[in-house]
XYZ file of C-alpha atoms in Angstrom:
491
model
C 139.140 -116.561 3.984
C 137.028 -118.317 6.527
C 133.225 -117.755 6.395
C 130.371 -118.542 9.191
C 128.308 -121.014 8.463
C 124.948 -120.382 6.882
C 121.265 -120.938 7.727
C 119.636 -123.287 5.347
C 117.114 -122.151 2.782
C 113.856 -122.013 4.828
C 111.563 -125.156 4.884
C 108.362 -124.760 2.546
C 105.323 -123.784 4.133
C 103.023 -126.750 5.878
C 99.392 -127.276 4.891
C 98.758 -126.074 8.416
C 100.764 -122.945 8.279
C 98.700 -122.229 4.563
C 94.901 -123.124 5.030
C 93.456 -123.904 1.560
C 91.061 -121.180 0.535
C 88.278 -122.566 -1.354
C 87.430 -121.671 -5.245
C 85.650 -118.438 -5.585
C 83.067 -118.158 -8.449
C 82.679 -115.038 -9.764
C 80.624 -113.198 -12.338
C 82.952 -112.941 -14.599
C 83.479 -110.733 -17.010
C 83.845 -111.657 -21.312
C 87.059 -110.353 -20.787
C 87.985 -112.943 -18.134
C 85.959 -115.469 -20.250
C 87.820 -114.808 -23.234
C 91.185 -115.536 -21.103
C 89.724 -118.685 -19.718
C 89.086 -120.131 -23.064
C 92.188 -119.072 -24.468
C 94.011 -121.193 -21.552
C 91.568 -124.041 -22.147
C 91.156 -124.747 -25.714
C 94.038 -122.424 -27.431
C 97.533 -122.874 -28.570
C 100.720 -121.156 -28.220
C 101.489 -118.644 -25.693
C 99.530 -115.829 -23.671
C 100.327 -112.844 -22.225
C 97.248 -111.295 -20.814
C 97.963 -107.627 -20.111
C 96.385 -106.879 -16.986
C 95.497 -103.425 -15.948
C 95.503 -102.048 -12.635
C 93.066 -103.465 -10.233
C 91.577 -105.335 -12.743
C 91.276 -108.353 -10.791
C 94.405 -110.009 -11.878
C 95.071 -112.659 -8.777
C 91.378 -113.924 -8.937
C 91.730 -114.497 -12.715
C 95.426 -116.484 -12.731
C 93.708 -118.408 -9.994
C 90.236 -119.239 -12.253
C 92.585 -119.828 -15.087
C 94.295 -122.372 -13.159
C 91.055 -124.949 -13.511
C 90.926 -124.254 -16.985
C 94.477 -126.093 -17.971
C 93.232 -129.277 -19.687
C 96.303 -131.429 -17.896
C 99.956 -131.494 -17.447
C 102.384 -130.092 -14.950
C 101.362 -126.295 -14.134
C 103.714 -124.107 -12.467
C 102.919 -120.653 -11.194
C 106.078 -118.504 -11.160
C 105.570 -115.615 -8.272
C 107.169 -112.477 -8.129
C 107.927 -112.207 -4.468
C 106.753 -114.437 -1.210
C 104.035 -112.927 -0.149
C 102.186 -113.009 -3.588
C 103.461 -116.780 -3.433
C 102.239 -117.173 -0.137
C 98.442 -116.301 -1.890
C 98.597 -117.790 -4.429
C 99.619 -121.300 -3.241
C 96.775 -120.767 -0.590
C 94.116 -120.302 -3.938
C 95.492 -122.740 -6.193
C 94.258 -126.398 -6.522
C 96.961 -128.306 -5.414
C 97.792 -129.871 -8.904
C 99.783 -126.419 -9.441
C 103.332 -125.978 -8.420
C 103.435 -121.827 -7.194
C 107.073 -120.467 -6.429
C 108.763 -117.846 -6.521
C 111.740 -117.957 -8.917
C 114.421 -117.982 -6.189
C 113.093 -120.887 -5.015
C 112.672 -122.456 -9.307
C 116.334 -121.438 -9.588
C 117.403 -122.928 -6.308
C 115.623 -126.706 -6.428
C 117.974 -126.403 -10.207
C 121.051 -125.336 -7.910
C 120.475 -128.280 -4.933
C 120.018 -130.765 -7.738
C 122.948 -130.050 -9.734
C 124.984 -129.272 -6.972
C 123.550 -131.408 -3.496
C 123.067 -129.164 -0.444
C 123.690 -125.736 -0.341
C 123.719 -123.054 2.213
C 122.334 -119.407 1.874
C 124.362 -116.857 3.006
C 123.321 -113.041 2.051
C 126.906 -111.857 2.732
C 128.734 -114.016 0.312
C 129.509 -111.130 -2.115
C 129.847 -108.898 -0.080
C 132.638 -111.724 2.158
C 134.704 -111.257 -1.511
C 134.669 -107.925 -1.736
C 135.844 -107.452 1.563
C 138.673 -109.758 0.982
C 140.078 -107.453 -1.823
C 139.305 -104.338 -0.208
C 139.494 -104.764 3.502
C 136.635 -103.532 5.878
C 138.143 -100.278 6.620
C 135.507 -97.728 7.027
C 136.743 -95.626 4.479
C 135.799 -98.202 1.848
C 132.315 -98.721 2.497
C 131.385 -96.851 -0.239
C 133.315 -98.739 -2.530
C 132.221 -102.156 -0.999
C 128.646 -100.505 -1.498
C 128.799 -100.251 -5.092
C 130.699 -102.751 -6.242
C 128.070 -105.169 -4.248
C 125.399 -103.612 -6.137
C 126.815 -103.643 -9.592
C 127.722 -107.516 -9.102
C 123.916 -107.687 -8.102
C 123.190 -105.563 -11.765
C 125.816 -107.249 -13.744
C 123.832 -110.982 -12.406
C 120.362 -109.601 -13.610
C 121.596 -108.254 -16.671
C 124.091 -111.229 -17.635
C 126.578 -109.548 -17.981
C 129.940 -111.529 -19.253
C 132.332 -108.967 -19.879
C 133.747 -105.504 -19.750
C 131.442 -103.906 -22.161
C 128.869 -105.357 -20.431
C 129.334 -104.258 -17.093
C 130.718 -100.901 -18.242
C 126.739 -100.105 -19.757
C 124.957 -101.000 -16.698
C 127.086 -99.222 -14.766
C 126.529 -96.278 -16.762
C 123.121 -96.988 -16.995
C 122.198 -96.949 -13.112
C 124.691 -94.576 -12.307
C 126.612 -96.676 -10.078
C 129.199 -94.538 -8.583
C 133.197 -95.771 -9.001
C 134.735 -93.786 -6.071
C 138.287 -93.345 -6.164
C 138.579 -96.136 -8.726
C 139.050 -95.686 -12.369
C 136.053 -97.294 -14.608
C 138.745 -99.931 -15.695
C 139.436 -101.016 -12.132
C 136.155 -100.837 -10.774
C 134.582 -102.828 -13.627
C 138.111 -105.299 -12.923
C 136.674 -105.681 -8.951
C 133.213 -106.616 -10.448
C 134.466 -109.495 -12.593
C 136.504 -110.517 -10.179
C 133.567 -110.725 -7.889
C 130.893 -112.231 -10.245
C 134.109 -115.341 -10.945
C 134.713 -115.991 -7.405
C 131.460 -115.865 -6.169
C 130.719 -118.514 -9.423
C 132.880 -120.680 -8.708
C 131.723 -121.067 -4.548
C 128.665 -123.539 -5.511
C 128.467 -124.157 -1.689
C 127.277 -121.188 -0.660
C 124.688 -118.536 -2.332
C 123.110 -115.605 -2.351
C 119.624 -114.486 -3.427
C 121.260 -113.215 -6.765
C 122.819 -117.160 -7.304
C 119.531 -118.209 -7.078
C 118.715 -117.058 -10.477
C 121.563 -116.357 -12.090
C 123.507 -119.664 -11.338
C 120.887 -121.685 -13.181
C 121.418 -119.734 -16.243
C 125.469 -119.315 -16.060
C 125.805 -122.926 -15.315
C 123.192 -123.845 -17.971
C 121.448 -126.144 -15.314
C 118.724 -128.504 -16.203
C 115.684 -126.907 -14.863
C 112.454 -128.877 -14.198
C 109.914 -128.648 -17.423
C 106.364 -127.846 -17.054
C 103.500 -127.915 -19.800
C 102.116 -124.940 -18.336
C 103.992 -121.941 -17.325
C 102.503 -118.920 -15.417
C 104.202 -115.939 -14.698
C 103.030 -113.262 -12.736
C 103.917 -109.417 -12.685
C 105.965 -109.424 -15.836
C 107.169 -105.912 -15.947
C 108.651 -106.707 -12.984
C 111.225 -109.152 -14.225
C 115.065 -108.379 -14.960
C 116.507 -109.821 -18.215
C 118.052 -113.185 -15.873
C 114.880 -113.922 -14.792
C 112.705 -113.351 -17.495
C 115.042 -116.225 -18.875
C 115.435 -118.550 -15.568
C 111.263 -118.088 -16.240
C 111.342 -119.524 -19.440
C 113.561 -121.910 -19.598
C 111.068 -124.258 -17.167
C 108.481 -124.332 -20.363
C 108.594 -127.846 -21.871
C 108.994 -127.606 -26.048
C 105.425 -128.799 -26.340
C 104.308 -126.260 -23.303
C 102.797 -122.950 -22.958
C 103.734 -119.804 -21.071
C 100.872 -117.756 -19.936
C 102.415 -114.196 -18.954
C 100.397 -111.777 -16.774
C 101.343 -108.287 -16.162
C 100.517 -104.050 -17.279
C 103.413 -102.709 -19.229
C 102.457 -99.531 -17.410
C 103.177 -100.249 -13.949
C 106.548 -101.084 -15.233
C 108.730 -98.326 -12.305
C 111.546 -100.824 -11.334
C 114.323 -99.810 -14.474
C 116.636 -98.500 -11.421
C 117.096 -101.833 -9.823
C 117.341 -103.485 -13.182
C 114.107 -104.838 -14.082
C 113.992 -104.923 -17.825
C 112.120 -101.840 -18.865
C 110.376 -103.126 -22.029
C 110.136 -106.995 -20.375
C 106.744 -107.375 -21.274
C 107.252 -106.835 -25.375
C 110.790 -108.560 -24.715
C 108.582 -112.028 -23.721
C 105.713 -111.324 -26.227
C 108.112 -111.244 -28.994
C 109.877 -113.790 -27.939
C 107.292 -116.372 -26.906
C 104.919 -114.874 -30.155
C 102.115 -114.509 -27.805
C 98.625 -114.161 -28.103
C 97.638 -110.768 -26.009
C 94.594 -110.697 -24.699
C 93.352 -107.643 -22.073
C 92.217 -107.368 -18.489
C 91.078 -103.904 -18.767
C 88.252 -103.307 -16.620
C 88.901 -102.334 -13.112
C 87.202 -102.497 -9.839
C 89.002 -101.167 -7.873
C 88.976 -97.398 -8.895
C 85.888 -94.814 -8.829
C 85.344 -93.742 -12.392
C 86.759 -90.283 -12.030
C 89.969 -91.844 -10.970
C 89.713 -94.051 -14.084
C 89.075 -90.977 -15.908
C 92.419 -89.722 -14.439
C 94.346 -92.427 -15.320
C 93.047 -92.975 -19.568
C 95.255 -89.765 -19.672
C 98.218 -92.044 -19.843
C 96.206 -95.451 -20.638
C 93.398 -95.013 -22.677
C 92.149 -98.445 -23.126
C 91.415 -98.624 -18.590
C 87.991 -98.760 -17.778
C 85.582 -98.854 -14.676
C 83.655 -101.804 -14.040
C 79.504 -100.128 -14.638
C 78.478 -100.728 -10.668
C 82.046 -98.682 -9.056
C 81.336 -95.652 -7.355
C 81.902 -92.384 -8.851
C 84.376 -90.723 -6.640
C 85.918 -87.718 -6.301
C 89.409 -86.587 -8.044
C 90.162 -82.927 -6.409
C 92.383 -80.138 -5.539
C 94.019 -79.091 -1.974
C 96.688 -77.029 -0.911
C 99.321 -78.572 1.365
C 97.981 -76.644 4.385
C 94.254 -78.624 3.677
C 96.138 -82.193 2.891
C 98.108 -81.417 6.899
C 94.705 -80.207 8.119
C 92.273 -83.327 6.255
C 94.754 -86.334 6.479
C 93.747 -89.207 8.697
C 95.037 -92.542 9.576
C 94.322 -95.080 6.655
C 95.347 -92.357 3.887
C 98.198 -92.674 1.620
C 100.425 -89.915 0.513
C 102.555 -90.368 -2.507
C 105.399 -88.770 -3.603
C 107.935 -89.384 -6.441
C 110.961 -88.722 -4.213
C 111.360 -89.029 -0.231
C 112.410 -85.831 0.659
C 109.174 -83.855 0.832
C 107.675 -86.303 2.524
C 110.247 -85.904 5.989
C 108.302 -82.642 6.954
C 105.101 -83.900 6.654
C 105.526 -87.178 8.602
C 107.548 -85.214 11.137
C 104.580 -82.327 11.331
C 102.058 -84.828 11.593
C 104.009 -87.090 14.561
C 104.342 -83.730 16.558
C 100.577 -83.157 16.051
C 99.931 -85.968 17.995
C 98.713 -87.983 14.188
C 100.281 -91.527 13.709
C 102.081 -91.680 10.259
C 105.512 -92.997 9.135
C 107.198 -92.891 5.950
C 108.133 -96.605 4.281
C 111.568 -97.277 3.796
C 112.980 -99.027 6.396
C 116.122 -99.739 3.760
C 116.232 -96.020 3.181
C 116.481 -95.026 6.974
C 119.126 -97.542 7.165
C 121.237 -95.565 4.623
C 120.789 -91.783 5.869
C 122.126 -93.176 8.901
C 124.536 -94.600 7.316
C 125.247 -91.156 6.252
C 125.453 -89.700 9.453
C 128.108 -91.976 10.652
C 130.320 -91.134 7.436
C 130.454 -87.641 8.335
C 132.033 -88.825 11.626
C 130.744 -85.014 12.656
C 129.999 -84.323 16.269
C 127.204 -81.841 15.687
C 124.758 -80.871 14.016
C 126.301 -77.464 12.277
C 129.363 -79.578 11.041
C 127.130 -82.624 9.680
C 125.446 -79.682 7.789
C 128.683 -78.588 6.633
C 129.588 -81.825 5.954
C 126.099 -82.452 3.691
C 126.974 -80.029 1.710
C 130.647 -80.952 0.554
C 129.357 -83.761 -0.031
C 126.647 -82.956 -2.049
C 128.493 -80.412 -4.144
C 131.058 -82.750 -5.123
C 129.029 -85.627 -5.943
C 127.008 -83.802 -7.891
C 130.046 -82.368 -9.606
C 131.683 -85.557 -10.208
C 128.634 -86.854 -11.981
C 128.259 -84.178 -13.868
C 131.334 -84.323 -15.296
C 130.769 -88.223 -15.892
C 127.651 -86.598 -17.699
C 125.264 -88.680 -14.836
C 122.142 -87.800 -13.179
C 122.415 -87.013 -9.563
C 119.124 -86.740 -8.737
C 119.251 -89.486 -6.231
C 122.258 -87.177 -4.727
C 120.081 -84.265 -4.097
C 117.267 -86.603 -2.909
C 119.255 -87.987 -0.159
C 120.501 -84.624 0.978
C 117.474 -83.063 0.857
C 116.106 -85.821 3.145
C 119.104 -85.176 5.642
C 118.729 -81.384 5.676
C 114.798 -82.026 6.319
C 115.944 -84.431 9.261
C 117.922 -81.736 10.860
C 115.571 -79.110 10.689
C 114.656 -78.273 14.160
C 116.797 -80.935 15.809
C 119.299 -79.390 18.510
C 121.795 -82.864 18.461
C 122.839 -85.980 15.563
C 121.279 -88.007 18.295
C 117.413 -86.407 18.203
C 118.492 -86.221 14.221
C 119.133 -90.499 14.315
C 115.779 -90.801 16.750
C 113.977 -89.195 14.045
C 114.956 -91.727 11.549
C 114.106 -94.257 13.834
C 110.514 -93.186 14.327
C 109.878 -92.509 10.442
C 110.915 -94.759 8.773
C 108.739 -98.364 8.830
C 107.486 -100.899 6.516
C 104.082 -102.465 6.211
C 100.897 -102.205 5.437
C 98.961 -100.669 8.483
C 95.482 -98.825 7.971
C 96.035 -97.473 11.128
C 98.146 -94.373 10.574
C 98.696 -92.148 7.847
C 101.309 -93.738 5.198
C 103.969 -91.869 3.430
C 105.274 -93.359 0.583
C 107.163 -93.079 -2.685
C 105.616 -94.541 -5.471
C 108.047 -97.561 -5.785
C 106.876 -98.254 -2.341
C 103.708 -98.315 -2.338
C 102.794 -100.479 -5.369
C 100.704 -103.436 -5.334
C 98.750 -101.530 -2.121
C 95.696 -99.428 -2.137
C 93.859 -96.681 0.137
C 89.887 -95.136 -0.317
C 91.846 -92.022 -0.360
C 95.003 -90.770 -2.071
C 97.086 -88.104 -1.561
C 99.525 -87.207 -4.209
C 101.916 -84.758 -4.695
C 101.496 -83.660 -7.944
C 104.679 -81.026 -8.187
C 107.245 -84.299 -7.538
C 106.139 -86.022 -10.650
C 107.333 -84.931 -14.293
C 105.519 -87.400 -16.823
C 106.555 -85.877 -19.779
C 110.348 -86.873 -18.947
C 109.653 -90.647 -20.388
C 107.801 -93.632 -20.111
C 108.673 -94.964 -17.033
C 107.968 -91.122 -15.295
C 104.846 -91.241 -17.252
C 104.273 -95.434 -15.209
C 105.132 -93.575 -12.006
C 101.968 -91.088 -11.868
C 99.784 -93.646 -13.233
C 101.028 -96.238 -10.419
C 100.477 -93.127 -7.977
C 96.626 -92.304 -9.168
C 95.686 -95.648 -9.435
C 96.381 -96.610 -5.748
C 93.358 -94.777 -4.983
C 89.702 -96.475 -4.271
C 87.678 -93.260 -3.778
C 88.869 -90.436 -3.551
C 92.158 -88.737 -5.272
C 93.718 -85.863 -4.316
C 96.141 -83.343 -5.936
C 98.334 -81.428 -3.942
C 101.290 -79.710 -3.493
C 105.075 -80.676 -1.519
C 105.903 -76.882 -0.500
């Protein structure tokens, strides 16, 4: 099968493009002293556990020019965190992100490579054609090959419990044959070394057991974050002699349903037999927000000079009535939030809902039903929904995700007289970025690592007591919030 060439990986960054920002002295706190002289004068590794808002960035960067020599390399979680922190470290410290760790392993065991998003997604197509009717299929099977990479998987088993794990729906296909397409998959796209995808990036380094450049001074950032392929890809670049230093809050660990490892954090500890040390005190929450949050992390503190806020009540009428550009309003799930965006849009109130990715897909939806109207598309949502929901129930599955995405659909049609006001709907909801200057709608998931002076959260979408991670969710929710928190209600 013939394939389009790909762009090359992106050219780093120039000096010029990232201005150095110079060190920033702070009065720092015996917490962040303690950390400093752990890096500087201790042994073995660290993990500092690093609360929310607790100044994290500005103490990885002060911990930096407390290494007492050696190659330093700061492992990001993304490239805009990258981005920062290569602009705030001294320039003795190598900051990537651990695509680009896994792919300088990749060029160097392999020459020059080309990066081509669509290479899985190329195999699938060539054993399942790119008929319409198998989208679906092609869907999932990409995204259990992306699972079954972050999980190393090697075999049957393997793939069978991630699968089962995430939910990932078979279609028409048995388990057997599905899981069949996924090896299949995972070989072919193993054995192209010319060609990768953002997934090869990490996981090639570890299937082909690559030699990956050593440091005496590993840094990783956002450890909860990490799936089990990078966690390793992470610390494999440690010398024998050298130290990892871990940063991350075990509690703002929300990404299990993309297949970050849920208990990452302890996973690294344990394995590294780290010293913990905390980052507990924040400054970026009023203390009644704090106060909020110790229900679910007791040890969180306000720094003694932060404001002391106001955590309140509101019905849903007073959050429509109050809300202004610059607020956030959280949610556990997207569906409640359609109404609102769309009642405050028609008020003449800028908002939008991120989730550019998830607009994508309810389109997506809306072309499936090949329906010409809005009455059949309805009809159509419903089928659809009923037997999904009975097919994973019978596979003894959640479908919340199911009634999620319908839910958002019916909400889109609501009021809408054709599919094409329903798809010009989409298009005006559904952004990404951070902008101060409307109102932002957001699920949890997407609005971590952000923050507003005031908070909106919808109280009835969250159920803590369903598990640790629903418990993470609330506390990522309430801590988003500067000033001002306040409960309310989706209906």
């Amino acid at each position: 099968m013939a394939y389009p060439r790909a762009k090359s990986y992106p050219k780093k960054y120039t000096k010029k493009e990232l201005p150095k920002i110079a060190r920033q002295y702070h009065n720092w706190s015996s917490l962040q002293l303690a950390i400093f002289e752990e890096i500087a004068s201790g042994s073995g590794n660290l993990h500092v556990d690093a609360l929310a808002g607790t100044g994290k960035t500005s103490t990885l960067v002060e911990g930096f020019y407390h290494v007492r020599s050696g190659l330093v390399l700061m492992v990001a979680f993304n490239k805009s965190i990258q981005i920062e922190l290569q602009q705030r470290a001294p320039d003795s410290v190598t900051v990537l992100t651990l695509h680009a760790l896994g792919l300088r392993a990749i060029t160097k065991a392999f020459g020059r490579v080309t990066v081509d998003g669509k290479k899985a997604m190329g195999y699938i197509e060539a054993e399942l054609g790119k008929e319409p009717e198998t989208f679906e299929l092609r869907s999932n099977i990409a995204k259990a090959v992306s699972l079954a990479k972050g999980y190393l998987c090697e075999n049957s088993e393997d793939v069978l419990e991630v699968i089962a794990k995430h939910g990932v729906d078979t279609c028409d296909k048995s388990e057997e044959e599905f899981i069949a397409l996924v090896l299949k998959v995972m070989e072919t796209t193993k054995k192209d070394i010319k060609r990768i995808d953002f997934d090869d990036m990490i996981w090639f380094p570890i299937t082909y057991d690559m030699a990956v450049m050593k440091y005496d001074y590993v840094f990783i950032d956002e450890a909860q974050d990490l799936n089990a392929c990078q966690i390793e890809l992470a610390l494999r670049s440690k010398k024998d002699s050298g130290r990892v230093i871990s940063v991350g809050d075990e509690h703002q660990a929300i990404y299990g349903f993309r297949g970050a490892d849920s208990n990452a954090i302890n996973n690294i500890v344990e394995r590294m037999s780290s010293k913990r040390l905390p980052l507990s005190v924040t400054y970026r929450c009023a203390k009644s927000i704090v106060a909020e949050a110790q229900e679910f992390v007791e040890d969180y503190e306000a720094f003694h000079t932060n404001k002391e806020g106001v955590v309140r009540e509101a019905s849903r009428d007073q959050m429509i009535e109050q809300a202004r550009p610059g607020d956030f309003i959280l949610s556990r799930v997207n569906a409640p939030l359609i109404k609102l965006c769309l009642g405050f849009l028609k008020a003449g109130t800028r908002a939008n809902i991120q989730g550019r990715d998830l607009g994508a897909n309810l389109a997506w939806m809306i072309k499936k039903s090949k329906a010409d109207d809005v009455d059949s598309f309805l009809v159509w949502l419903n089928n659809w929904r009923a037997m999904e929901c009975m097919r994973l129930a019978k596979l003894n599955r959640n479908s919340e995700i199911i009634e999620d995405k319908a839910e958002c659909l019916e909400a889109l049609c609501e009021g809408a007289e054709t599919l094409k006001e329903v798809k010009q709907n989409i298009d005006r909801l559904f952004h990404d970025g951070d902008d101060t200057n409307r109102i932002m709608l957001s699920s949890t998931h997407k609005a971590k690592g952000l923050e507003r002076e005031r908070v909106w959260v919808l109280r009835d979408t969250y159920r803590p007591s369903k598990g640790q991670e629903e418990e993470n969710l609330l506390y990522v929710a309430i801590t988003r919030s500067i000033s001002e928190l306040v409960y309310t209600s989706s209906k």
